[in-house]
Tab-separated table of C-alpha atoms and ligand atoms in Angstrom:
chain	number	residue	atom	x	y	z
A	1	UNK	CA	24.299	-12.082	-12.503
A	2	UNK	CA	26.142	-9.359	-13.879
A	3	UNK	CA	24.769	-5.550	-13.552
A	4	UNK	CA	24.363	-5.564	-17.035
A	5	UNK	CA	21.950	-8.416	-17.568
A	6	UNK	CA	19.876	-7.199	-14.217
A	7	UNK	CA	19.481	-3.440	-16.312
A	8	UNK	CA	18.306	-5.129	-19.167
A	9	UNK	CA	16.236	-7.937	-17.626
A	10	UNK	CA	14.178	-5.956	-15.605
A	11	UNK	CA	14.533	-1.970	-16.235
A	12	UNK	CA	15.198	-1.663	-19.880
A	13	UNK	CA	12.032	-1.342	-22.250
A	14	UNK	CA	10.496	1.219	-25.027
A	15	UNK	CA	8.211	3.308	-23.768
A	16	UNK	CA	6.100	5.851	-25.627
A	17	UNK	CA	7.279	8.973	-23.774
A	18	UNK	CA	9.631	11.565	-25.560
A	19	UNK	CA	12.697	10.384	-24.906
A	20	UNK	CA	15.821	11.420	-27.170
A	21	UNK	CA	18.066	8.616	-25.691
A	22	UNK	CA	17.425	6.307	-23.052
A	23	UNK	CA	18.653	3.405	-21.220
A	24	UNK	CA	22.454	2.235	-22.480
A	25	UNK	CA	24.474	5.445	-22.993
A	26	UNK	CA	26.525	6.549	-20.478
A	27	UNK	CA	23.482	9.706	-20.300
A	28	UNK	CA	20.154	10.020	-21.096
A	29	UNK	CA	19.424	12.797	-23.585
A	30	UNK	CA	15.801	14.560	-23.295
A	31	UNK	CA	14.843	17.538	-25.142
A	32	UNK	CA	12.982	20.199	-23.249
A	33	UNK	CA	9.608	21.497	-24.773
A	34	UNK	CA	10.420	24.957	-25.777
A	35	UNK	CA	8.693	27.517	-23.185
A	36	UNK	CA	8.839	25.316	-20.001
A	37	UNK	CA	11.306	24.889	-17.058
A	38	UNK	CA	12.755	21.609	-16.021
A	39	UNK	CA	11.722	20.935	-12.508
A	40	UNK	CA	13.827	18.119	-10.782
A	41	UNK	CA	13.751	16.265	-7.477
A	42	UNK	CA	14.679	13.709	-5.724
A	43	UNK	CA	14.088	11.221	-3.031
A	44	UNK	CA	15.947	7.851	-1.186
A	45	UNK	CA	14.092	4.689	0.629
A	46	UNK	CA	16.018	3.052	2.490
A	47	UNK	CA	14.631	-0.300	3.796
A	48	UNK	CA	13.325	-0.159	8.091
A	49	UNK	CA	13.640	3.387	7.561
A	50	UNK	CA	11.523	4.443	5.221
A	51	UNK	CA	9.075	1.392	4.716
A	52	UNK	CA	8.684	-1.573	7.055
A	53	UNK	CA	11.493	-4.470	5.957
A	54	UNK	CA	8.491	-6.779	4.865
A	55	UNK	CA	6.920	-4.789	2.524
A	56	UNK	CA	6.347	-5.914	-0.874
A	57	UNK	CA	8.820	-5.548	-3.687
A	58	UNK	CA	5.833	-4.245	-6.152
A	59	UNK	CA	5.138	-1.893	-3.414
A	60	UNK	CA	8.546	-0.466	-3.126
A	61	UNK	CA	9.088	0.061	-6.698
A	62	UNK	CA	5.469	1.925	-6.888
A	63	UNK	CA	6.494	4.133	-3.984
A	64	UNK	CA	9.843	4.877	-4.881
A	65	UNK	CA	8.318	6.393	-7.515
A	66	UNK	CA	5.027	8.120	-6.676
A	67	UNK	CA	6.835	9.849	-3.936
A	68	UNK	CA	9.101	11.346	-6.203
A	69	UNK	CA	6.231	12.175	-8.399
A	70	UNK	CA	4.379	14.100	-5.825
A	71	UNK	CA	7.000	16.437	-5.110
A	72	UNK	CA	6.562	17.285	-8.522
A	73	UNK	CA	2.652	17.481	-8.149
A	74	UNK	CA	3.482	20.008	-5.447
A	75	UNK	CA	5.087	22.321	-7.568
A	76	UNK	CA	2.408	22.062	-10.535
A	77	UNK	CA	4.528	20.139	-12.792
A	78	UNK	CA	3.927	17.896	-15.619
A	79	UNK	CA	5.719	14.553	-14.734
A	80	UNK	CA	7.891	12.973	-17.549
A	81	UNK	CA	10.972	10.896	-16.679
A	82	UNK	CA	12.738	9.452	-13.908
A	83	UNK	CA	16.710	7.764	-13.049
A	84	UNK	CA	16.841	4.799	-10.687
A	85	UNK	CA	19.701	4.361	-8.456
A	86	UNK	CA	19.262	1.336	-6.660
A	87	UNK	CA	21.611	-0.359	-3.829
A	88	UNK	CA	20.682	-4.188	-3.925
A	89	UNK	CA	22.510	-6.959	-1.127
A	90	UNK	CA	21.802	-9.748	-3.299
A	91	UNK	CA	20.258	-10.322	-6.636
A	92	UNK	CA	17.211	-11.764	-5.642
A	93	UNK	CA	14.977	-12.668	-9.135
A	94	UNK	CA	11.545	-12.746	-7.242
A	95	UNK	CA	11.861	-8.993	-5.696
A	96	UNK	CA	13.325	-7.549	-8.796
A	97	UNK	CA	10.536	-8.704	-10.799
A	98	UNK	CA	8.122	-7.928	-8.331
A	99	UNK	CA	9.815	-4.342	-8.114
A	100	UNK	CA	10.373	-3.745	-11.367
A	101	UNK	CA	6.544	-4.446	-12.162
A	102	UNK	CA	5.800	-2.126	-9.067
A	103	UNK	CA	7.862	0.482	-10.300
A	104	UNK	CA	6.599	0.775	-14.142
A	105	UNK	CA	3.170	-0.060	-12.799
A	106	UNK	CA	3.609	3.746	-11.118
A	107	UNK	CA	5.355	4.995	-14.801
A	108	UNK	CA	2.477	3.810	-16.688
A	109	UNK	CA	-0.168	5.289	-14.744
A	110	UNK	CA	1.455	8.847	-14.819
A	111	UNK	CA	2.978	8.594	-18.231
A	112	UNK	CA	6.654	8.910	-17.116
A	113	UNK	CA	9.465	6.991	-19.013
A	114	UNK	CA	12.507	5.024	-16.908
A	115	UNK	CA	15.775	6.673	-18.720
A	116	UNK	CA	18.993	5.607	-16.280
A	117	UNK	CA	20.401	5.105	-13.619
A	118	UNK	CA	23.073	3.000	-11.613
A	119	UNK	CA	23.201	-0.768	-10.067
A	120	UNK	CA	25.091	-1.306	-6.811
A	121	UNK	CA	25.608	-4.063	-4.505
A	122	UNK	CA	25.285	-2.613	-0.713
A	123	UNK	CA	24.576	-3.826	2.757
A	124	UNK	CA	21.090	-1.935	2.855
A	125	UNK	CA	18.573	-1.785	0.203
A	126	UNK	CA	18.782	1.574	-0.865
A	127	UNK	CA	16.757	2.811	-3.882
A	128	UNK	CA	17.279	6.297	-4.955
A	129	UNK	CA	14.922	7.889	-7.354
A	130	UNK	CA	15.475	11.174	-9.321
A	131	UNK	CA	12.088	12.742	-11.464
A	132	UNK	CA	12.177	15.083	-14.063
A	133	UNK	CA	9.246	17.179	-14.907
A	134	UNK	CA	8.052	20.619	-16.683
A	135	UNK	CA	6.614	23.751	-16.211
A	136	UNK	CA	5.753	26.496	-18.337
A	137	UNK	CA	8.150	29.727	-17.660
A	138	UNK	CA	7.208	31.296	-13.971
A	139	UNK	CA	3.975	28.389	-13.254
A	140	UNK	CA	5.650	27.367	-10.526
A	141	UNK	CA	3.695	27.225	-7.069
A	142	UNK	CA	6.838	27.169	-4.567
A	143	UNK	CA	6.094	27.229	-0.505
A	144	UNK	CA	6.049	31.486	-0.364
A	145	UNK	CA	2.821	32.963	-1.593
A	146	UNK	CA	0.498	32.645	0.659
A	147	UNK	CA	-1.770	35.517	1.463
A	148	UNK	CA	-3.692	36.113	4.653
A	149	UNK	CA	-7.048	35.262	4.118
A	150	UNK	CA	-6.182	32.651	1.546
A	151	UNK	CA	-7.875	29.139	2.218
A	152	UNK	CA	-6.116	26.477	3.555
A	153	UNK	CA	-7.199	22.928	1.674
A	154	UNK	CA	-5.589	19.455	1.437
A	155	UNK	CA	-6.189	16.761	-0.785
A	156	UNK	CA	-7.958	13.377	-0.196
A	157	UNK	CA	-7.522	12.350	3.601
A	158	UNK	CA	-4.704	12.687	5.915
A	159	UNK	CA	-3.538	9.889	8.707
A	160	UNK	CA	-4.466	7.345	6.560
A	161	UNK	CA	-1.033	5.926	6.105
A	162	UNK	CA	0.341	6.943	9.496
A	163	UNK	CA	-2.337	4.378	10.962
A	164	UNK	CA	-1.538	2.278	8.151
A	165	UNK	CA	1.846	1.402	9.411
A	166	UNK	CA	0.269	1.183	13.314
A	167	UNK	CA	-2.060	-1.395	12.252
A	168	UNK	CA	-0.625	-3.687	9.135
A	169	UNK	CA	-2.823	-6.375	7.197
A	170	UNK	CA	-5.909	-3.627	7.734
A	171	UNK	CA	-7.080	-1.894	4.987
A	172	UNK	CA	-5.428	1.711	5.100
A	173	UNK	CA	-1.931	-0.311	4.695
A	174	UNK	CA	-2.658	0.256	1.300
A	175	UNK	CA	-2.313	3.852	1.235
A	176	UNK	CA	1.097	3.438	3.173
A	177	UNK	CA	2.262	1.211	0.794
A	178	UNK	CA	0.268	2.562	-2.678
A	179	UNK	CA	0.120	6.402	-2.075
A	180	UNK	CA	-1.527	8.469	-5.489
A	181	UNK	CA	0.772	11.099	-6.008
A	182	UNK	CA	-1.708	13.669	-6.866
A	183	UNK	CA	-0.774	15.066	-10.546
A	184	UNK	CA	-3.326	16.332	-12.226
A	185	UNK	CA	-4.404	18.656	-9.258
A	186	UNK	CA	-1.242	19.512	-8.940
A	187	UNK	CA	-1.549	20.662	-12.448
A	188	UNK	CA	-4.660	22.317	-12.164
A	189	UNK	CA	-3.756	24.542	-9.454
A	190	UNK	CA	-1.599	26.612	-11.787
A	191	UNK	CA	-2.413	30.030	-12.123
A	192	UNK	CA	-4.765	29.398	-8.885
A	193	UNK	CA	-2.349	28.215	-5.936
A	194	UNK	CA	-0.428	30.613	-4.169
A	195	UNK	CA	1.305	28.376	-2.246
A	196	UNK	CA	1.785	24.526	-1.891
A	197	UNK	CA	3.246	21.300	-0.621
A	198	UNK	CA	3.243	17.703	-0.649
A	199	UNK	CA	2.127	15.848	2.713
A	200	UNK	CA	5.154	13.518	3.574
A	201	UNK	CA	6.188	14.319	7.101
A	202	UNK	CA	2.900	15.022	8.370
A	203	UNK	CA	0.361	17.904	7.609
A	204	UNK	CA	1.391	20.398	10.808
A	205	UNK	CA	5.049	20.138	10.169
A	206	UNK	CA	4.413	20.735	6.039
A	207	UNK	CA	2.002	23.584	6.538
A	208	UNK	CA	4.844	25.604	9.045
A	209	UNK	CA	6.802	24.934	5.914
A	210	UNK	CA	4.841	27.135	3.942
A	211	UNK	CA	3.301	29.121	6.603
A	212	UNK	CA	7.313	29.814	7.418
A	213	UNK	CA	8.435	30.605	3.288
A	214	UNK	CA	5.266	32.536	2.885
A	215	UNK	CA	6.201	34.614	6.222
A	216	UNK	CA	2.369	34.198	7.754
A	217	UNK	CA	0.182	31.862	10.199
A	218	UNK	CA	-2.440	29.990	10.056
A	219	UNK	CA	-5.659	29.142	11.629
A	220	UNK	CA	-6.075	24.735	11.409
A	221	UNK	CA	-9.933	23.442	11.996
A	222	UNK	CA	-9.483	20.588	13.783
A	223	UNK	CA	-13.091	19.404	12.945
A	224	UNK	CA	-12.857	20.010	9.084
A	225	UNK	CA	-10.025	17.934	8.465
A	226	UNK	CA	-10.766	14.745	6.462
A	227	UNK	CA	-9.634	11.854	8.030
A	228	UNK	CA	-10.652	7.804	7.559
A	229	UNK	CA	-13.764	6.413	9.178
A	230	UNK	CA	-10.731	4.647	10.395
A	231	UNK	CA	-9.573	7.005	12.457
A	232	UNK	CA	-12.917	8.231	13.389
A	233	UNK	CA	-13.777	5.668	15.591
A	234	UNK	CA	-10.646	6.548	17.763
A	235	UNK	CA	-10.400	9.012	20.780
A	236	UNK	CA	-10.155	12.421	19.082
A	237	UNK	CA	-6.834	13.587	19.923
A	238	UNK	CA	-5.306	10.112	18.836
A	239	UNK	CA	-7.228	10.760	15.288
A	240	UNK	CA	-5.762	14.230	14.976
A	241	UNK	CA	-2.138	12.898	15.997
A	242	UNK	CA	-2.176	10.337	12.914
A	243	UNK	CA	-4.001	13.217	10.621
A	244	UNK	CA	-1.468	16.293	11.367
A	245	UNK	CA	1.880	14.297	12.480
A	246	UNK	CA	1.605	10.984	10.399
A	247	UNK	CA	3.453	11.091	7.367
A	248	UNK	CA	3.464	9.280	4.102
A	249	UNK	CA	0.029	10.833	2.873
A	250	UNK	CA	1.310	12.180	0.014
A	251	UNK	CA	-1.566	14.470	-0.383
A	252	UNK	CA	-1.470	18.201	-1.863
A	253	UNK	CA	-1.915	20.862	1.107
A	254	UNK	CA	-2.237	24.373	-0.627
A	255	UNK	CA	-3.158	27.710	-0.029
A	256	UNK	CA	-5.643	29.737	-2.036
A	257	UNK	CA	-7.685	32.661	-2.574
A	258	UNK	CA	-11.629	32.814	-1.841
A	259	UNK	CA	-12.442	33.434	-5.982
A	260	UNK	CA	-9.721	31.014	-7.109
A	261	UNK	CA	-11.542	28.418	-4.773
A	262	UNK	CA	-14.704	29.195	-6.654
A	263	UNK	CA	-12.852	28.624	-10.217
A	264	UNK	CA	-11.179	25.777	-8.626
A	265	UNK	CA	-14.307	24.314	-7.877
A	266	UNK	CA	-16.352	24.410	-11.075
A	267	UNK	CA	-13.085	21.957	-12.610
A	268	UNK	CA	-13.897	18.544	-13.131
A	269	UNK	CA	-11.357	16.782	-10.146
A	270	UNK	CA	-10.203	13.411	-9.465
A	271	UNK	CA	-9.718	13.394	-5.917
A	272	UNK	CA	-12.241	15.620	-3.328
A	273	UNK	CA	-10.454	18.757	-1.801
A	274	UNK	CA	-11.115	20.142	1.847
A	275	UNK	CA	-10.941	23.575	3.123
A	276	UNK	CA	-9.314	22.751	6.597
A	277	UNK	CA	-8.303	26.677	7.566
A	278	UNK	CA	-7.115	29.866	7.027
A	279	UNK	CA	-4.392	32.006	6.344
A	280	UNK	CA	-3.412	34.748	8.930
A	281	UNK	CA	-1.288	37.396	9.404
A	282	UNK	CA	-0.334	36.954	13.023
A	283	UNK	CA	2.289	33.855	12.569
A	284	UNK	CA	2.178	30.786	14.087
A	285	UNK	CA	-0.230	27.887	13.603
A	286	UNK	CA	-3.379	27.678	16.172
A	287	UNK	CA	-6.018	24.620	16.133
A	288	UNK	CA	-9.586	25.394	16.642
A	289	UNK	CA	-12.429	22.869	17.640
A	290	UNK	CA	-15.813	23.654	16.947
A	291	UNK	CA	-14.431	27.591	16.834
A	292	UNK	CA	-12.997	27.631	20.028
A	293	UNK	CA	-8.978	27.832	20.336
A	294	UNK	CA	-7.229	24.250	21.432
A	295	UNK	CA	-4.277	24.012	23.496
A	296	UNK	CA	-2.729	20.924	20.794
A	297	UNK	CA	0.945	20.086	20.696
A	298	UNK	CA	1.685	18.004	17.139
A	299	UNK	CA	5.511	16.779	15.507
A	300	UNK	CA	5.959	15.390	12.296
A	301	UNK	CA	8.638	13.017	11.449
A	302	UNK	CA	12.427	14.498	11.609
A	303	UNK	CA	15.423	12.479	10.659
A	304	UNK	CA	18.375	12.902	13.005
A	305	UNK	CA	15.897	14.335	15.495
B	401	ADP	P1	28.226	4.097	-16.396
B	401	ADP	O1	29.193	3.062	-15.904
B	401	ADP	O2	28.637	4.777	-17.637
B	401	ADP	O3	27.768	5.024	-15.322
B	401	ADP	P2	26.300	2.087	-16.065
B	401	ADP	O4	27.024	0.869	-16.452
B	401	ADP	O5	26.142	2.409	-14.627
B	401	ADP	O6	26.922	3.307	-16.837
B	401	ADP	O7	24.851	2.024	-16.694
B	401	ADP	C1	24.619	1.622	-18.026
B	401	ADP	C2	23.295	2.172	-18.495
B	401	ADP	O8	22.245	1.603	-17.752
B	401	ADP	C3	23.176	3.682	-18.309
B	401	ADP	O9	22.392	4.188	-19.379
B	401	ADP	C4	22.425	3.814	-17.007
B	401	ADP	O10	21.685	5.006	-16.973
B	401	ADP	C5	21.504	2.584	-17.054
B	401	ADP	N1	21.171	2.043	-15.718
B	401	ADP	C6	22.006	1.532	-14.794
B	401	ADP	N2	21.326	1.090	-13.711
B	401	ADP	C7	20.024	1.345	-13.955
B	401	ADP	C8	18.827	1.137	-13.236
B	401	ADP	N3	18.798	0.590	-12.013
B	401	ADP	N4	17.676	1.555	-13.805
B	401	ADP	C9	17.674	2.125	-15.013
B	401	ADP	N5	18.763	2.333	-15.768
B	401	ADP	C10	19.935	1.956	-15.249
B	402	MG	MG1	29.772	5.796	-18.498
């Protein structure tokens, strides 16, 4: 089957986001909303590397994109489009159906509109996805900006998917294989944020991100953070390994002052938030259990490492 027919089979259809020109040009046209700044990203899967070679086609096609859209979340953007480059080995009718469905399943549920992309054969499965979003002028929440004393919170639950992948056909292998990019909070941290990141190489190694940018430390509770029931059952430093050096959570860690908290919190939310620590000036990131300092070495997942 030609490239062609696979576009149009599976990947071309209206949609009722603004879109100037979509699929079948040799670009996609979109017209900015005046007042707001594009904000762009994007992010590869590559199949045994990035998601376990059995994993559903609808699965893929929802992650390839909800990853995408949380780095978006993470900056406070509005999600509206997205390109699709995708490397196939073989045109296989069954997984581009099933990914295709997986895919718009994510698009739907966020709003976003498929307009391009590219179709090649390769060795690997390779699926490259590039999101387009907006911001009004200066919104922005970037990594630098936090402030000592700010609190440290997080989204949802962390480890989840990190066990996930340790312990397939259970439960939490959805949220490996379905994260919730986390828009709307992303959204309504605006204005309230001063600093903030998506959760997708584990939480210690995304917090020294910021904590790095934003030129402070930080103080981690070890005991507040918000992990499974899951994961609760373990021995405690195996339950803090998945929760601080699992990846794939896709959850919001940001930083944030005491009053903003207290605005934050009288919002109606769709997904609980936890304080987990603090922001200090002395740099570095300690753990604390039950207030008292622990000695706790944590990695998050490197490539080329
Ligand atoms: P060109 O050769 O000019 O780069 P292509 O033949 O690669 O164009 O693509 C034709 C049209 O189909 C373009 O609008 C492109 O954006 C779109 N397209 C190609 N592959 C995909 C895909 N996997 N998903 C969505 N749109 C695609
Ligand atoms: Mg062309």
């Amino acid at each position: 089957m030609a490239e062609f027919s696979i576009i149009d089979r599976y990947f071309k259809r209206t949609s009722n986001t603004d879109v100037s020109l979509g699929i079948g040009d040799d670009s996609a046209i979109v017209t900015p909303p005046l007042t707001q700044q594009l904000v762009i990203c994007t992010d590869t899967l590559v199949a045994g590397r990035h998601f376990p070679l059995d994993t559903s086609a609808h699965a893929i096609g929802w992650k390839s994109v909800a990853v995408n859209l949380s780095d978006l979340a993470a900056m406070g953007a509005k999600p509206h489009s997205i390109l699709l480059a995708l490397s196939l080995p073989t045109v296989d009718h069954d997984w581009l159906a099933g990914f295709s469905q997986g895919l718009f399943a994510c698009c739907d549920q966020f709003g976003v509109a498929l307009i391009g992309g590219d179709t090649t054969q390769s060795t690997q499965l390779t699926i490259t996805v590039t999101a387009l979003g907006w911001i009004e002028q200066g919104q922005a929440i970037t990594r630098a900006g936090a402030q000592v004393g700010d609190h440290i919170c997080v989204s949802g639950q962390v480890g989840d998917a990190a066990f996930g992948l340790q312990h397939l056909g259970y439960p939490l292998q959805q949220r490996l294989d379905y994260p919730t990019p986390r828009c709307q909070l992303g959204q309504q941290l605006k204005g309230l944020a001063s600093s903030m990141i998506d959760v997708s190489d584990g939480l210690a190694q995304d917090l020294g991100h910021i904590l790095k940018a934003s030129n402070v430390g930080a103080k981690l509770s070890l005991d507040q953070l918000p992990i499974d029931a899951s994961l609760k059952k373990l021995d405690l430093r195996q339950a803090w390994q998945y929760a601080l050096a699992g990846g794939d959570d896709y959850e919001l860690c940001f930083t944030i002052s005491p009053q903003n908290f207290e605005k934050l919190s009288r919002q109606q939310l769709d997904v609980p938030l936890t304080i987990i620590g603090k922001i200090t000036q002395q740099t570095g990131l300690l753990f604390e259990y039950m207030g008292e300092i622990s000695p706790l070495h944590v990695h998050g997942y490197q490539h080329f490492a």
